[in-house]
Each structure stands twice: as C-alpha cells, then as structure tokens.
CSV table of N, CA, C and O in Angstrom, one decimal:
chain,number,residue,atom,x,y,z
A,122,UNK,N,27.1,5.2,-14.3
A,122,UNK,CA,26.0,4.4,-14.8
A,122,UNK,C,24.9,5.3,-15.8
A,122,UNK,O,24.4,4.7,-16.8
A,123,UNK,N,24.4,6.0,-15.1
A,123,UNK,CA,23.5,6.8,-15.7
A,123,UNK,C,23.9,8.1,-16.7
A,123,UNK,O,23.1,8.8,-17.4
A,124,UNK,N,25.2,8.0,-17.2
A,124,UNK,CA,25.6,9.1,-18.0
A,124,UNK,C,24.6,8.6,-19.3
A,124,UNK,O,24.7,7.6,-19.9
A,125,UNK,N,24.5,9.7,-20.1
A,125,UNK,CA,23.8,9.7,-21.5
A,125,UNK,C,22.2,9.2,-21.4
A,125,UNK,O,21.8,8.9,-22.2
A,126,UNK,N,21.5,9.2,-19.9
A,126,UNK,CA,20.3,8.7,-19.9
A,126,UNK,C,19.2,9.7,-19.6
A,126,UNK,O,18.2,9.4,-19.6
A,127,UNK,N,19.9,10.8,-19.6
A,127,UNK,CA,19.1,12.1,-19.5
A,127,UNK,C,18.2,12.5,-18.2
A,127,UNK,O,18.5,11.5,-17.0
A,128,UNK,N,17.4,13.3,-17.9
A,128,UNK,CA,16.9,13.6,-16.6
A,128,UNK,C,15.5,12.5,-16.4
A,128,UNK,O,15.6,12.4,-15.1
A,129,UNK,N,15.3,11.7,-17.6
A,129,UNK,CA,14.4,10.6,-16.9
A,129,UNK,C,14.8,9.5,-15.9
A,129,UNK,O,14.3,8.9,-15.2
A,130,UNK,N,16.0,9.6,-15.9
A,130,UNK,CA,16.9,8.3,-15.2
A,130,UNK,C,16.7,8.8,-13.8
A,130,UNK,O,16.5,7.9,-13.0
A,131,UNK,N,17.1,9.9,-13.7
A,131,UNK,CA,17.1,10.6,-11.9
A,131,UNK,C,15.5,10.4,-11.7
A,131,UNK,O,15.4,10.0,-10.4
A,132,UNK,N,14.9,10.8,-12.7
A,132,UNK,CA,13.4,10.7,-12.0
A,132,UNK,C,12.7,9.1,-12.0
A,132,UNK,O,12.0,9.0,-10.8
A,133,UNK,N,13.1,8.5,-12.7
A,133,UNK,CA,12.8,7.1,-12.4
A,133,UNK,C,13.5,6.7,-10.9
A,133,UNK,O,12.7,6.2,-10.2
A,134,UNK,N,14.9,6.6,-10.6
A,134,UNK,CA,15.4,6.4,-9.5
A,134,UNK,C,14.8,7.1,-8.3
A,134,UNK,O,14.5,6.1,-7.6
A,135,UNK,N,14.7,8.4,-8.6
A,135,UNK,CA,13.9,8.8,-7.4
A,135,UNK,C,12.4,8.3,-7.0
A,135,UNK,O,12.1,8.3,-6.0
A,136,UNK,N,11.7,7.8,-8.2
A,136,UNK,CA,10.4,7.2,-8.0
A,136,UNK,C,10.5,6.1,-7.3
A,136,UNK,O,9.8,5.5,-6.2
A,137,UNK,N,11.4,5.0,-7.7
A,137,UNK,CA,11.7,3.8,-7.2
A,137,UNK,C,12.6,3.7,-5.6
A,137,UNK,O,12.3,2.9,-5.1
A,138,UNK,N,13.2,4.7,-5.5
A,138,UNK,CA,14.1,4.6,-4.3
A,138,UNK,C,13.4,5.8,-3.3
A,138,UNK,O,13.9,6.5,-2.9
A,139,UNK,N,12.2,5.6,-2.8
A,139,UNK,CA,11.7,6.3,-1.8
A,139,UNK,C,12.3,6.7,-0.7
A,139,UNK,O,12.5,8.1,-0.3
A,140,UNK,N,13.1,6.0,-0.1
A,140,UNK,CA,14.0,6.3,1.1
A,140,UNK,C,13.2,6.8,2.3
A,140,UNK,O,13.8,7.3,3.2
A,141,UNK,N,11.6,6.4,2.3
A,141,UNK,CA,10.9,7.0,3.5
A,141,UNK,C,10.1,5.7,3.8
A,141,UNK,O,9.6,5.4,2.9
A,142,UNK,N,9.9,5.4,5.3
A,142,UNK,CA,9.1,4.5,5.3
A,142,UNK,C,8.2,5.1,6.6
A,142,UNK,O,8.9,5.4,7.9
A,143,UNK,N,6.8,4.9,6.7
A,143,UNK,CA,6.3,5.3,7.7
A,143,UNK,C,4.6,4.9,7.5
A,143,UNK,O,4.4,4.4,6.4
A,144,UNK,N,4.0,4.7,8.8
A,144,UNK,CA,2.8,4.0,8.7
A,144,UNK,C,1.6,5.2,7.8
A,144,UNK,O,1.7,6.5,8.1
A,145,UNK,N,1.0,4.6,7.2
A,145,UNK,CA,-0.2,5.4,6.0
A,145,UNK,C,0.8,6.9,5.6
A,145,UNK,O,0.4,7.7,5.5
A,146,UNK,N,1.9,6.3,4.8
A,146,UNK,CA,2.5,7.4,4.1
A,146,UNK,C,1.8,7.6,2.7
A,146,UNK,O,0.9,6.5,2.3
A,147,UNK,N,1.5,8.7,2.3
A,147,UNK,CA,0.8,9.0,1.3
A,147,UNK,C,-0.8,8.9,1.5
A,147,UNK,O,-1.3,7.9,0.8
A,148,UNK,N,-1.3,9.6,2.8
A,148,UNK,CA,-2.6,9.2,3.1
A,148,UNK,C,-3.5,9.5,1.9
A,148,UNK,O,-4.8,8.6,2.2
A,149,UNK,N,-3.6,10.2,1.1
A,149,UNK,CA,-4.8,10.1,0.0
A,149,UNK,C,-4.8,8.6,-0.6
A,149,UNK,O,-6.0,8.3,-1.0
A,150,UNK,N,-3.9,8.1,-0.8
A,150,UNK,CA,-3.7,6.6,-1.3
A,150,UNK,C,-4.2,5.8,-0.5
A,150,UNK,O,-5.0,4.8,-0.8
A,151,UNK,N,-4.2,5.9,1.0
A,151,UNK,CA,-4.7,4.7,2.0
A,151,UNK,C,-6.3,5.1,2.2
A,151,UNK,O,-7.3,4.3,2.2
A,152,UNK,N,-6.6,6.4,1.8
A,152,UNK,CA,-8.0,6.7,2.0
A,152,UNK,C,-8.8,6.2,0.6
A,152,UNK,O,-9.7,5.5,0.7
A,153,UNK,N,-8.4,6.3,-0.7
A,153,UNK,CA,-8.8,5.6,-1.6
A,153,UNK,C,-9.0,4.0,-1.4
A,153,UNK,O,-10.0,3.5,-2.0
A,154,UNK,N,-7.7,3.7,-0.9
A,154,UNK,CA,-7.6,2.3,-0.8
A,154,UNK,C,-8.9,1.4,0.2
A,154,UNK,O,-9.6,0.8,0.0
A,155,UNK,N,-9.1,2.5,1.3
A,155,UNK,CA,-10.1,2.3,2.2
A,155,UNK,C,-11.7,2.4,1.5
A,155,UNK,O,-12.7,1.4,2.0
A,156,UNK,N,-11.6,3.4,0.7
A,156,UNK,CA,-13.2,3.6,0.3
A,156,UNK,C,-13.4,2.4,-1.3
A,156,UNK,O,-14.3,2.1,-1.0
A,157,UNK,N,-12.4,2.2,-1.8
A,157,UNK,CA,-12.7,1.9,-3.2
A,157,UNK,C,-12.3,0.1,-3.1
A,157,UNK,O,-12.9,-0.8,-3.6
A,158,UNK,N,-10.7,-0.1,-2.9
A,158,UNK,CA,-10.2,-1.2,-3.0
A,158,UNK,C,-10.4,-2.2,-1.9
A,158,UNK,O,-10.9,-3.3,-2.4
A,159,UNK,N,-10.1,-2.0,-0.7
A,159,UNK,CA,-10.7,-2.8,0.4
A,159,UNK,C,-12.0,-3.5,0.1
A,159,UNK,O,-12.2,-4.8,0.4
A,160,UNK,N,-13.4,-2.6,0.2
A,160,UNK,CA,-14.4,-3.2,-0.2
A,160,UNK,C,-14.7,-4.3,-0.9
A,160,UNK,O,-15.2,-5.5,-0.9
A,161,UNK,N,-13.8,-3.9,-2.0
A,161,UNK,CA,-14.0,-4.7,-3.4
A,161,UNK,C,-13.3,-6.1,-3.1
A,161,UNK,O,-14.1,-7.2,-3.6
A,162,UNK,N,-12.1,-6.0,-2.6
A,162,UNK,CA,-11.6,-7.4,-2.4
A,162,UNK,C,-11.9,-8.3,-1.4
A,162,UNK,O,-11.8,-9.1,-1.7
A,163,UNK,N,-12.5,-7.6,-0.3
A,163,UNK,CA,-13.3,-8.4,0.9
A,163,UNK,C,-14.7,-8.9,0.2
A,163,UNK,O,-15.2,-9.8,0.9
A,164,UNK,N,-14.9,-8.4,-0.7
A,164,UNK,CA,-16.4,-8.7,-1.1
A,164,UNK,C,-16.3,-10.1,-2.1
A,164,UNK,O,-17.1,-10.7,-2.4
A,165,UNK,N,-14.9,-10.4,-2.1
A,165,UNK,CA,-14.9,-11.4,-3.1
A,165,UNK,C,-14.6,-12.8,-2.4
A,165,UNK,O,-14.5,-12.6,-1.3
A,166,UNK,N,-14.8,-13.9,-3.0
A,166,UNK,CA,-14.5,-15.3,-2.3
A,166,UNK,C,-13.2,-15.4,-2.2
A,166,UNK,O,-12.2,-15.0,-3.1
A,167,UNK,N,-12.8,-16.2,-1.2
A,167,UNK,CA,-11.5,-16.6,-1.1
A,167,UNK,C,-10.4,-15.4,-0.1
A,167,UNK,O,-10.9,-14.5,0.4
A,168,UNK,N,-9.2,-15.8,-0.4
A,168,UNK,CA,-8.3,-15.0,0.5
A,168,UNK,C,-7.8,-13.9,-0.6
A,168,UNK,O,-8.0,-13.9,-1.7
A,169,UNK,N,-7.3,-12.9,0.6
A,169,UNK,CA,-6.9,-11.5,-0.4
A,169,UNK,C,-5.4,-11.3,-0.1
A,169,UNK,O,-5.0,-11.3,1.1
A,170,UNK,N,-4.3,-12.1,-1.1
A,170,UNK,CA,-3.2,-11.7,-1.0
A,170,UNK,C,-2.4,-10.2,-0.9
A,170,UNK,O,-3.2,-9.5,-1.9
A,171,UNK,N,-1.9,-9.9,0.1
A,171,UNK,CA,-1.3,-8.5,0.1
A,171,UNK,C,0.0,-8.6,-0.1
A,171,UNK,O,0.6,-9.4,0.7
A,172,UNK,N,0.8,-7.7,-0.5
A,172,UNK,CA,2.3,-7.5,-1.0
A,172,UNK,C,2.5,-6.1,-0.8
A,172,UNK,O,2.1,-5.3,-1.7
A,173,UNK,N,3.9,-6.0,-0.3
A,173,UNK,CA,4.5,-4.6,0.0
A,173,UNK,C,5.8,-5.0,-0.8
A,173,UNK,O,6.7,-5.5,0.1
A,174,UNK,N,5.9,-4.0,-1.8
A,174,UNK,CA,7.2,-4.3,-2.5
A,174,UNK,C,8.7,-3.3,-2.0
A,174,UNK,O,8.1,-2.2,-1.6
A,175,UNK,N,9.7,-4.1,-1.6
A,175,UNK,CA,10.9,-3.2,-1.1
A,175,UNK,C,10.4,-2.6,0.4
A,175,UNK,O,11.1,-1.3,0.6
A,176,UNK,N,9.7,-3.1,1.3
A,176,UNK,CA,9.7,-2.6,2.5
A,176,UNK,C,11.0,-2.9,3.5
A,176,UNK,O,11.1,-3.9,3.5
A,177,UNK,N,11.3,-1.8,3.9
A,177,UNK,CA,12.3,-1.9,4.9
A,177,UNK,C,12.2,-2.5,6.4
A,177,UNK,O,13.1,-3.4,7.0
A,178,UNK,N,11.1,-1.6,6.8
A,178,UNK,CA,11.0,-2.2,8.4
A,178,UNK,C,9.7,-2.4,8.6
A,178,UNK,O,9.3,-2.7,10.1
A,179,UNK,N,8.7,-2.5,7.7
A,179,UNK,CA,7.3,-3.0,7.8
A,179,UNK,C,6.0,-2.1,8.1
A,179,UNK,O,4.9,-2.7,8.5
A,180,UNK,N,6.1,-0.9,8.1
A,180,UNK,CA,5.2,0.2,8.2
A,180,UNK,C,4.2,0.1,7.1
A,180,UNK,O,2.9,-0.2,7.4
A,181,UNK,N,4.6,-0.1,5.8
A,181,UNK,CA,3.6,-0.3,4.8
A,181,UNK,C,2.8,-1.5,4.9
A,181,UNK,O,1.4,-1.6,4.8
A,182,UNK,N,3.3,-2.5,5.1
A,182,UNK,CA,2.3,-3.8,5.0
A,182,UNK,C,1.4,-4.0,6.5
A,182,UNK,O,0.5,-4.2,6.2
A,183,UNK,N,2.0,-3.2,7.6
A,183,UNK,CA,1.5,-3.3,8.6
A,183,UNK,C,0.2,-2.3,8.5
A,183,UNK,O,-0.8,-2.2,9.1
A,184,UNK,N,0.4,-1.0,7.8
A,184,UNK,CA,-0.9,-0.2,7.3
A,184,UNK,C,-2.0,-1.0,6.9
A,184,UNK,O,-3.1,-0.6,7.0
A,185,UNK,N,-1.3,-1.8,5.7
A,185,UNK,CA,-2.4,-2.6,5.3
A,185,UNK,C,-3.0,-3.4,5.7
A,185,UNK,O,-4.4,-3.6,5.4
A,186,UNK,N,-2.4,-4.2,6.7
A,186,UNK,CA,-3.0,-5.1,7.8
A,186,UNK,C,-4.1,-4.3,8.8
A,186,UNK,O,-5.2,-4.8,9.0
A,187,UNK,N,-3.5,-3.3,9.1
A,187,UNK,CA,-4.5,-2.4,9.8
A,187,UNK,C,-6.1,-1.8,8.8
A,187,UNK,O,-6.7,-1.9,9.6
A,188,UNK,N,-5.8,-1.5,7.7
A,188,UNK,CA,-6.8,-1.0,7.1
A,188,UNK,C,-7.7,-2.2,6.8
A,188,UNK,O,-8.8,-2.0,6.9
A,189,UNK,N,-7.2,-3.6,6.7
A,189,UNK,CA,-8.1,-4.6,6.4
A,189,UNK,C,-8.6,-4.9,7.7
A,189,UNK,O,-10.1,-5.4,7.9
A,190,UNK,N,-8.1,-4.8,8.6
A,190,UNK,CA,-8.4,-5.0,10.2
A,190,UNK,C,-9.7,-4.0,10.3
A,190,UNK,O,-10.9,-4.6,10.8
A,191,UNK,N,-9.6,-2.9,10.2
A,191,UNK,CA,-10.4,-1.7,10.3
A,191,UNK,C,-11.8,-2.1,9.9
A,191,UNK,O,-12.8,-1.9,10.3
A,192,UNK,N,-11.6,-2.6,8.6
A,192,UNK,CA,-12.7,-2.7,7.8
A,192,UNK,C,-13.5,-3.8,8.2
A,192,UNK,O,-14.9,-3.8,8.2
A,193,UNK,N,-12.7,-4.9,8.5
A,193,UNK,CA,-13.7,-6.1,9.2
A,193,UNK,C,-14.3,-5.8,10.2
A,193,UNK,O,-15.6,-6.3,10.6
A,194,UNK,N,-13.5,-5.2,11.1
A,194,UNK,CA,-14.4,-4.6,12.6
A,194,UNK,C,-15.5,-4.0,12.1
A,194,UNK,O,-16.5,-3.8,12.8
A,195,UNK,N,-15.4,-2.7,11.2
A,195,UNK,CA,-16.5,-1.8,11.1
A,195,UNK,C,-17.8,-2.8,10.1
A,195,UNK,O,-18.8,-2.5,10.4
A,196,UNK,N,-17.7,-3.9,9.5
A,196,UNK,CA,-18.7,-4.4,9.1
A,196,UNK,C,-18.9,-5.7,9.3
A,196,UNK,O,-19.7,-6.4,9.1
A,197,UNK,N,-18.4,-6.1,10.8
A,197,UNK,CA,-19.0,-7.0,11.4
A,197,UNK,C,-18.0,-8.5,11.0
A,197,UNK,O,-18.7,-9.5,11.5
A,198,UNK,N,-17.3,-8.5,10.2
A,198,UNK,CA,-16.3,-9.6,9.7
A,198,UNK,C,-15.2,-10.1,9.8
A,198,UNK,O,-14.8,-10.4,9.7
A,199,UNK,N,-15.2,-9.5,11.4
A,199,UNK,CA,-13.9,-9.7,12.1
A,199,UNK,C,-13.8,-11.0,12.6
A,199,UNK,O,-15.0,-11.3,13.2
A,200,UNK,N,-12.9,-11.7,12.5
A,200,UNK,CA,-13.0,-13.4,12.9
A,200,UNK,C,-12.2,-13.2,13.9
A,200,UNK,O,-11.0,-12.7,14.3
C-alpha cells in the first residue's frame, strides 16, 4: 500500500498511530494546556466540549478531566 509514497508516508503513520496510552503523556503539552488553554476555555460562557481522538483505554480523556477539575478546585469554581 505504501509503495511509492516515500518516507513521508511512514512518518505520517508513525504520527497518527502512537500505540502508547498513559496519563498525562507528553507532559509539556499538558503544562501548556493548564497554563493557557484551560483558563481561556473556562473563562467563556457555556459548556466546554472535550474530545480525545483515538483513545483506546481512557487515559487521555481522563487526563483532560483531571486537568479541568484541578483548575476548578484551584479557582473555587468547582461545583
């Protein structure tokens, strides 16, 4: 299938198929999300939809839920 597609095809597949799931994978991304994204989203009106693409066992969406919950507790907005 990948014949004739060159190196980029393998690089793309490696990017799209991580084959690793764990809580707070890529910690620098979660630090940036906690610092920049969560406060921005939570400062807006309405609900905040959260989607985790291709999650096999739940660690990534649970990580997002933990991040939002910690923010709510730290800011006194926990319901």
